[in-house]
Structure formats: structure tokens, C-alpha cells
Coordinates of C-alpha atoms and ligand atoms in Angstrom, one line a residue:
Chain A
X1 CA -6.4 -29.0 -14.3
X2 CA -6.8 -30.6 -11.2
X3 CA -9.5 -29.6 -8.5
X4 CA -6.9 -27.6 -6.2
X5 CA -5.8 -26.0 -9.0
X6 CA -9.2 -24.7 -9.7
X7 CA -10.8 -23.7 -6.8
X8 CA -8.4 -21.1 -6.1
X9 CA -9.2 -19.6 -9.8
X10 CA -12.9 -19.4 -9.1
X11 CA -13.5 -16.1 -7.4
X12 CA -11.5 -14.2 -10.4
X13 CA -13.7 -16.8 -13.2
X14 CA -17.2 -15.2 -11.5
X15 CA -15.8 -11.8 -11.8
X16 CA -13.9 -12.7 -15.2
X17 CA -10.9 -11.6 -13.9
X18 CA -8.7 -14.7 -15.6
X19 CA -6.7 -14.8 -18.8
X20 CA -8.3 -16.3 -21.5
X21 CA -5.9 -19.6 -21.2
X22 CA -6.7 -20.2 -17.7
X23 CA -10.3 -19.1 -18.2
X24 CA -10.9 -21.7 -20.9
X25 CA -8.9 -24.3 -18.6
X26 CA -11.5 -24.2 -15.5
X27 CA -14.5 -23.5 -17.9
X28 CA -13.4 -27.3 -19.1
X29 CA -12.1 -28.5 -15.5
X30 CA -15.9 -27.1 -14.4
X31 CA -17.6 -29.3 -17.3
X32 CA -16.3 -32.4 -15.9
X33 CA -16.4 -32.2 -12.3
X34 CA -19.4 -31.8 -9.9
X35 CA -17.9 -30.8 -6.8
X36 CA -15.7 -27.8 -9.0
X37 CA -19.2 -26.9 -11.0
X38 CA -21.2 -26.9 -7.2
X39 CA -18.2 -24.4 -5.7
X40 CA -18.7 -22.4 -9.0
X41 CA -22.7 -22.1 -8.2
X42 CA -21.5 -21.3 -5.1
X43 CA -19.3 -18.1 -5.7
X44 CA -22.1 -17.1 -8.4
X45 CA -25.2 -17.5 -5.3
X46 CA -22.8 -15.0 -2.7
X47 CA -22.6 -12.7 -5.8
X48 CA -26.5 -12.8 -6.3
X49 CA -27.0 -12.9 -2.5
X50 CA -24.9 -9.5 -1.9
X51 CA -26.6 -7.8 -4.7
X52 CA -30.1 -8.6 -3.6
X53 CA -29.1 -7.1 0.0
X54 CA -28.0 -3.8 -1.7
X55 CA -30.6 -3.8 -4.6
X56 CA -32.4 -0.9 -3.5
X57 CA -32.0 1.9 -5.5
X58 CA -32.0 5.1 -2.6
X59 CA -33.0 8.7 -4.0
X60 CA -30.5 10.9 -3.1
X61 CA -31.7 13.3 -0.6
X62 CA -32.2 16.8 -2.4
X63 CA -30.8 18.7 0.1
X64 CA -27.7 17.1 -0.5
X65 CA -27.7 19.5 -3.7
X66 CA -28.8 22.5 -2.2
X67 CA -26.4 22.4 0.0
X68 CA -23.2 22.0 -2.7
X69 CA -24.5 24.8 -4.3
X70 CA -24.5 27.0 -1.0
X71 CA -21.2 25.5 -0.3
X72 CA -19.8 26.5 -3.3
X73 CA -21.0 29.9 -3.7
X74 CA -18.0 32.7 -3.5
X75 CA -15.8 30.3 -5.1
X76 CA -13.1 31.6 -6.8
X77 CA -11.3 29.8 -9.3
X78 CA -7.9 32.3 -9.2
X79 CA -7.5 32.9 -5.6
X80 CA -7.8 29.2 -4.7
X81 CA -5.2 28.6 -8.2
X82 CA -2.7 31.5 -6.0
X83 CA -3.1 29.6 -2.7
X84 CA -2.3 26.5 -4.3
X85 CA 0.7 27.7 -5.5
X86 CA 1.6 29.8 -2.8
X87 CA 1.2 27.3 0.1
X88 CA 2.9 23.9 0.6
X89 CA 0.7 21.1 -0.2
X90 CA -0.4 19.5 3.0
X91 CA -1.3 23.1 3.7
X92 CA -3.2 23.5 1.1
X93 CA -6.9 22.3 2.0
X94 CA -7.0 23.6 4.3
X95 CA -5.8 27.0 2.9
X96 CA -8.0 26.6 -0.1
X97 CA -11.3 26.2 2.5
X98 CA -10.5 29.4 4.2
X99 CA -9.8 31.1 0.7
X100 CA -13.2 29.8 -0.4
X101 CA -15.1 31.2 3.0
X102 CA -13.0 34.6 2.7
X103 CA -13.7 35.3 -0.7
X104 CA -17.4 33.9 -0.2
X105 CA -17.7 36.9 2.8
X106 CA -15.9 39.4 0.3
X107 CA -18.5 38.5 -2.7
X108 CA -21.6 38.5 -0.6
X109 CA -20.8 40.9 2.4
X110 CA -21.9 39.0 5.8
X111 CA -25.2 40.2 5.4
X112 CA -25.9 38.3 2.4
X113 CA -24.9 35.3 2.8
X114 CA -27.4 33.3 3.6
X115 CA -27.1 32.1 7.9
X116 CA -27.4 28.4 7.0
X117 CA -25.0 28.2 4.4
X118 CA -22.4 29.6 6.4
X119 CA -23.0 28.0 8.8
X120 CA -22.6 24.3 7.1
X121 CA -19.5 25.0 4.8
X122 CA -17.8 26.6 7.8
X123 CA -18.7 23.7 10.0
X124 CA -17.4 21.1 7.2
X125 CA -13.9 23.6 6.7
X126 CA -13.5 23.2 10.3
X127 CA -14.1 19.9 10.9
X128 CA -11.9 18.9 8.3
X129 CA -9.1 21.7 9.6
X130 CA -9.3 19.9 13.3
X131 CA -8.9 16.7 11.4
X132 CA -6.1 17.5 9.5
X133 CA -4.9 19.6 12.7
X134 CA -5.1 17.0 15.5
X135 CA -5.4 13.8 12.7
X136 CA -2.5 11.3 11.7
X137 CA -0.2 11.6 9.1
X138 CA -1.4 9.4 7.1
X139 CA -4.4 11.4 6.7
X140 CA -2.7 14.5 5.7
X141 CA -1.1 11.9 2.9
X142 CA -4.8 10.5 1.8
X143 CA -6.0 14.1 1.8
X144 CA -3.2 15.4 -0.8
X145 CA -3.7 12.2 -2.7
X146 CA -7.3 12.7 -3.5
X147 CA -7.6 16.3 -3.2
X148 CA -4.4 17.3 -4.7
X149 CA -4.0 14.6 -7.6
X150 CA -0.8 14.1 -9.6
X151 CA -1.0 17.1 -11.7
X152 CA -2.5 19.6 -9.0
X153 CA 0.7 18.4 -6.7
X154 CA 3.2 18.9 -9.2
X155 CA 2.7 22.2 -10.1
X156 CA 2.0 23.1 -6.4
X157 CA 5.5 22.0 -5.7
X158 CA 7.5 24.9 -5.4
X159 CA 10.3 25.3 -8.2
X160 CA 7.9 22.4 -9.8
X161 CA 6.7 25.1 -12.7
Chain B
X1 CA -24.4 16.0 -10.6
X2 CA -28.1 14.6 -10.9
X3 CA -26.6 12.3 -13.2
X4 CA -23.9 10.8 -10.6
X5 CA -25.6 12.0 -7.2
X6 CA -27.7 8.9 -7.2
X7 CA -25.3 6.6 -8.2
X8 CA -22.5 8.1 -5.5
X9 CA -25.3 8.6 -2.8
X10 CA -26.3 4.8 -3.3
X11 CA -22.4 4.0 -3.3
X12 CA -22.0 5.8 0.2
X13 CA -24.9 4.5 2.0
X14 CA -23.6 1.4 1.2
X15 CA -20.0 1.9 2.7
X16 CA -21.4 3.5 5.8
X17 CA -24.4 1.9 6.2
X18 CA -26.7 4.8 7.1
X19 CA -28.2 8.0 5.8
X20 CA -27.0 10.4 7.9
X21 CA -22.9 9.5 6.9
X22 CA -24.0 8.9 3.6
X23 CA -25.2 12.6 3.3
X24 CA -22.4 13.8 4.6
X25 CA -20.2 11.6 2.3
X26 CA -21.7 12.7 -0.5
X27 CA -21.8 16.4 -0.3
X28 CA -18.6 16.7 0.5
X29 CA -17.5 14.6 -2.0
X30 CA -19.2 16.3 -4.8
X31 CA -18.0 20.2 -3.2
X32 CA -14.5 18.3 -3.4
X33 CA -15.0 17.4 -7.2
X34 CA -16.2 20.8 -8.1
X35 CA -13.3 22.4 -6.6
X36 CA -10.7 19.6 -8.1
X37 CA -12.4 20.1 -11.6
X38 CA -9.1 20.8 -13.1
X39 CA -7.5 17.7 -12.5
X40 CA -10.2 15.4 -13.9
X41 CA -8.8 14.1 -16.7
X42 CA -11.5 13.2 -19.9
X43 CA -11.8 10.0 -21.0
X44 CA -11.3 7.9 -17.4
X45 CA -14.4 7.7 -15.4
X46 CA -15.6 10.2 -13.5
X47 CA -17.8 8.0 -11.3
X48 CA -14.7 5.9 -10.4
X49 CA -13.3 9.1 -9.4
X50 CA -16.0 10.1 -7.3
X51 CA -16.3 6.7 -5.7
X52 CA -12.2 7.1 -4.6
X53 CA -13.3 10.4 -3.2
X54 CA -15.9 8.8 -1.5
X55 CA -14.2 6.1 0.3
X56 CA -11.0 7.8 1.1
X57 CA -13.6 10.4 2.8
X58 CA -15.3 7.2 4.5
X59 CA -12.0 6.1 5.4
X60 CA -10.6 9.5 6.7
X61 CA -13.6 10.0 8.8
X62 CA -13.5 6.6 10.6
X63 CA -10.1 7.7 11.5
X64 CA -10.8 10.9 12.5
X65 CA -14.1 9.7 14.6
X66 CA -11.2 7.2 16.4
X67 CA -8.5 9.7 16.7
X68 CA -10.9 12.2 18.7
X69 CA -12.2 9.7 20.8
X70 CA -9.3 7.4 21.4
X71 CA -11.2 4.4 21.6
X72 CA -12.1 1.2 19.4
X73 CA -14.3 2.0 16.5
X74 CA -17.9 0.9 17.0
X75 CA -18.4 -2.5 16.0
X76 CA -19.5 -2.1 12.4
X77 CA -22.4 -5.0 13.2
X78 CA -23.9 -2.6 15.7
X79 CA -26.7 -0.7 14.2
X80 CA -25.5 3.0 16.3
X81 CA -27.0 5.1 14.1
X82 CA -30.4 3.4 14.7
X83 CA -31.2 6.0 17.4
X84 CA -30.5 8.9 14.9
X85 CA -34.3 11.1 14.8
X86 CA -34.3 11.1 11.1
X87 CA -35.2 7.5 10.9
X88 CA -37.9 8.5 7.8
X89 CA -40.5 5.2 6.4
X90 CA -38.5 5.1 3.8
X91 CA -35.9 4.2 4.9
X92 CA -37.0 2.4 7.2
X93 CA -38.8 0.4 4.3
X94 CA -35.6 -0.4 3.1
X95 CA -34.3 -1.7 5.8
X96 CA -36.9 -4.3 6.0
X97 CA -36.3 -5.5 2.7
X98 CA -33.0 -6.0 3.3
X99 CA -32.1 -9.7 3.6
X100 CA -31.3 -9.4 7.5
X101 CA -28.2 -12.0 7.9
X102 CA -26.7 -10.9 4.7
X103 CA -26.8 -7.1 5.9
X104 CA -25.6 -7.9 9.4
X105 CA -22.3 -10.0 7.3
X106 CA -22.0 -7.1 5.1
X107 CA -21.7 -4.7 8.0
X108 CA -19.7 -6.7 9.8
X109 CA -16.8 -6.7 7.2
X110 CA -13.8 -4.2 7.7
X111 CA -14.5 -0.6 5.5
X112 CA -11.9 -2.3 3.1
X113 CA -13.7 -5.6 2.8
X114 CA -16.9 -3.4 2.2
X115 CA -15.9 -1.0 -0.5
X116 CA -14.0 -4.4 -2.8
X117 CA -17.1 -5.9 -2.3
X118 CA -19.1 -3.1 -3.6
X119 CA -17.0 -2.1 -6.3
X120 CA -16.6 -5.8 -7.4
X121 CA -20.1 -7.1 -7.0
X122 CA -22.4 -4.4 -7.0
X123 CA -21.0 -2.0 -9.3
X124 CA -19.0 -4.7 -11.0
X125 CA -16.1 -3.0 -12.0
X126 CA -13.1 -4.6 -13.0
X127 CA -10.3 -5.3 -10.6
X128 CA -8.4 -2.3 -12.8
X129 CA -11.2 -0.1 -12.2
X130 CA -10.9 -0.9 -8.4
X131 CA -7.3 -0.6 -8.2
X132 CA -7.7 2.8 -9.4
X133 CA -10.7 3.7 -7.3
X134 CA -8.8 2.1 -4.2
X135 CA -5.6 3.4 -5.0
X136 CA -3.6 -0.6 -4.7
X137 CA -2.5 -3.2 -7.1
X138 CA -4.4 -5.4 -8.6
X139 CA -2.9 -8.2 -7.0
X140 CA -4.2 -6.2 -3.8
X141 CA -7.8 -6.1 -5.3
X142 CA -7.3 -9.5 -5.8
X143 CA -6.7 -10.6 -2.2
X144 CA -8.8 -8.3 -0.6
X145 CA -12.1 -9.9 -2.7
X146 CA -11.0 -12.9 -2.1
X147 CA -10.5 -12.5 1.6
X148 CA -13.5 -10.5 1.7
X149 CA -15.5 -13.1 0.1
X150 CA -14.1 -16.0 2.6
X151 CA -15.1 -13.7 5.6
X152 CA -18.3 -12.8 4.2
X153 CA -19.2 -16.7 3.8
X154 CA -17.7 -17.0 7.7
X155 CA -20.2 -14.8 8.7
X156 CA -23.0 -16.4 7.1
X157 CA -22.0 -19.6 8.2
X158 CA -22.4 -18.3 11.5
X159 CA -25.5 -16.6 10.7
X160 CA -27.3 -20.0 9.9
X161 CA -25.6 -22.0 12.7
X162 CA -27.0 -19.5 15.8
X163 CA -30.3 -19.4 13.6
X164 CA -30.6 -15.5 13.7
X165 CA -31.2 -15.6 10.0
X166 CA -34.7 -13.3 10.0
Ligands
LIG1 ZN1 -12.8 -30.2 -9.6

């Protein structure tokens, strides 16, 4: 192995990304050359160097909790499985979020539910409505590939079942 | 969801690069996971699945922030959350400790650049783990590191030539 044939390799050797063949090819190229073994130290410092910037471990806010649980109160697994099916599938999230705020209103009458929880999963639903509304394309694609994944699409096809 | 909050709170502060986003991130990823609860399929990882929900949310909402206002994103070097009220000691604290030329290379990578990096070096997945997280090849994964990793050392290069390391 000569040097340009290893440096190339050296980024997939830190992460051990390399078949065993060409791993054990630069792991020998690296034991005789200087310049290959001072690249290698190299990638290995960046690696160190990013994770030191990013080693602090952050609590996650509890709020953040809270709030899930407020947001998913009302939900309701068979009216959100009919609007899947019902609706086409770039339709659907933003179908299933005004399933989720109807049946939350129907659960808890509006004078339960609780001021701020409407408030913040209505203002999420919307936001993401207006997105999907006014956004691009592709992000009605992303949104179906996450939210919708293969299985969830398929049988929200229609004629799919 | 104590279990993964951390992890996937840590994951999104990272990507975005400040607390407010990375609450937002977060929460809706996790209401997005308990209504998609169906399709997670056992035996794959649920954090990986989390962390694609997490940065095609990040992704989506840069998009969506440059749709509505028809203009260039804000340069990801420019700290414009660091007017935001909620600026706690905390986090604050962790700022500081932050290696400062090192966070202003980081932030200055692409979303893209960000998330490979993260996934690669910090969580240290494998380049199949990212593919799946990211949604590409792993001959994409494989590029974008790489690339990632040239621009990053670009950056730091510069960093240490203008002498605003500090
Ligand atoms: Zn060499």
C-alpha cells in the first residue's frame, strides 16, 4: 500500500468503517510510515476534539415531558387508525392532528381541558398545518416518510388492504 | 421516555445549537413517536429512530423558517439565539466550557455536515446505523463524513490563522 492509497482510507479506519482486508493493509502501511501514522493521529485528535466540544451531558428540560403528556391527552388510537385510512396520505398529519385536538375537546369538554395545553398542541398542529400548507413539496414527502413509515403508508393507500 | 429524553434532548441541542429549538425538537419528536407507536418495529433501535425524527424535524423547520421568510438562512456561525430571555447559568455554564473555535467550526457546518458528524463521532454509530437514521446510502454517509471532516479542519485552520481561538 502506498501512501495515496492510504490516506484516502483513513477517515473510514478511525471510525472502523473498512473491510477486514483493507483494514489490516493500512494498519501495516501505518506501522511503517511516519507521515501515514501522523495523518492517522490526526483524524483520531478531530474525533477527540469534536467530542470534547459536545461532552456535556444537558438535562433535559422537564417541561419538555409535561408537555407530551398534555399534548397527547384525548388521543385516540381508532379515530386517528380511521383517518388514516380514510384520507390520502399527504393529508394525513395533518388530519390526524385535528382528529387528535377534536377528540381531545370531545373527551374533556372545553372546560376541562386545561388553557395551556390547548393552547401548545394547537399552536404545534398549526404550525405544522401552515408548513405543510404553504411549505415545499419536498416537505410533504419528508413528513410522510417519517411520520407515515413503510407499513403505516401501505395500508393507508387506498385499495392497499 | 426518561430513558431516551436525555439522550434525544442532548442529540437536538447539538443539531440546533440552542435550547429553545432543541425543546421544541424534542417534544415534538417524542408526541410524533407516541402517535407512530405502531410502526416501530422491535428489535431495530428506537433511539436511531428517534434521532431520524429528530433531524428530519430539524431539517423541515429550517425550511419552513426560509420558506416563510424568503430569505437566506441565518448564518449558522451566528449565535441568533443569544438574545433569547431564557438564557439560564446553566447553560450558560456550558457554553463556556465549550472549546470556543471548535463550537464556532461545528456551527458553522451545513445541518447535514452537523447531524454525520454527530451520529459518526459523538454517538458513534456505524455508517449503517446513520444511513438508516439519515435516510441515504452508505456510500452517502461515507462522503458526507468525509466532506464534513475536510470542512471542519477548513474551519479550524482558519480559526488558528485569524487567532480567534479563545
Ligand atoms: Zn504513508
Amino acid at each position: 500500500m502506498t501512501c495515496n492509497d492510504c490516506r484516502p482510507l483513513l477517515t473510514d479506519y478511525a471510525h472502523h468503517e473498512l473491510d477486514d482486508a483493507q483494514d489490516a493493509r493500512v494498519f501495516e502501511h501505518l506501522q511503517e510510515c511516519a507521515q501515514c501514522r501522523a495523518a492517522a493521529q490526526a483524524e483520531a485528535d478531530l474525533t477527540d476534539s469534536i467530542r470534547y466540544a459536545y461532552s456535556d451531558d444537558l438535562e433535559m428540560p422537564q417541561s419538555i415531558v409535561a408537555n407530551v403528556r398534555m399534548a397527547m391527552r384525548g388521543y385516540s388510537p381508532s379515530l386517528l387508525e380511521r383517518a388514516r385510512a380514510a384520507l390520502r396520505p399527504a393529508f394525513i398529519a395533518p388530519a390526524a392532528a385535528v382528529v387528535l385536538i377534536v377528540a381531545g375537546a370531545l373527551r374533556y369538554g372545553p372546560g376541562m381541558l386545561h388553557p395551556a395545553s390547548s393552547q401548545l398542541s394547537s399552536s404545534y398542529f398549526v404550525r405544522q398545518h401552515v408548513a405543510q400548507t404553504l411549505g415545499s413539496p419536498a416537505s410533504d414527502r419528508s413528513w410522510s416518510a417519517y411520520v407515515l413509515t413503510s407499513e403505516n403508508a401501505r395500508s393507508a393507500q387506498p385499495g392497499a388492504q | 421516555m426518561a430513558k431516551f429524553g436525555r439522550q434525544t434532548y442532548n442529540y437536538a441541542y447539538r443539531l440546533c445549537g440552542n435550547e429553545a429549538d432543541a425543546r421544541d425538537l424534542t417534544q415534538e419528536a417524542f408526541i410524533r413517536v407516541f402517535r407512530a407507536w405502531q410502526s416501530f418495529r422491535p428489535g431495530t433501535s428506537f433511539l436511531a429512530w428517534i434521532y431520524r425524527i429528530v433531524t428530519n424535524l430539524h431539517r423541515d423547520e429550517l425550511r419552513r423558517r426560509k420558506g416563510v421568510f424568503a430569505q437566506p438562512l441565518p448564518d449558522d456561525n451566528q449565535p441568533h439565539e443569544q438574545a433569547a430571555p431564557h438564557h439560564d447559568p446553566i447553560e450558560a455554564m456550558h457554553e463556556r466550557q465549550l472549546s470556543a473555535g471548535m463550537e464556532r467550526a461545528l456551527r458553522a457546518l451545513t445541518p447535514e455536515q452537523r447531524s454525520v458528524i454527530l451520529l459518526a463521532d459523538v454517538e458513534e454509530y456505524s455508517y449503517q446505523q446513520i444511513a438508516d437514521v439519515l435516510g441515504c446510502s452508505i456510500g452517502t454517509v461515507r462522503s458526507r463524513l468525509h466532506r464534513a471532516r475536510a470542512q471542519l479542519r477548513r474551519l479550524l485552520e482558519r480559526e488558528h490563522a485569524t487567532g480567534s481561538l479563545g
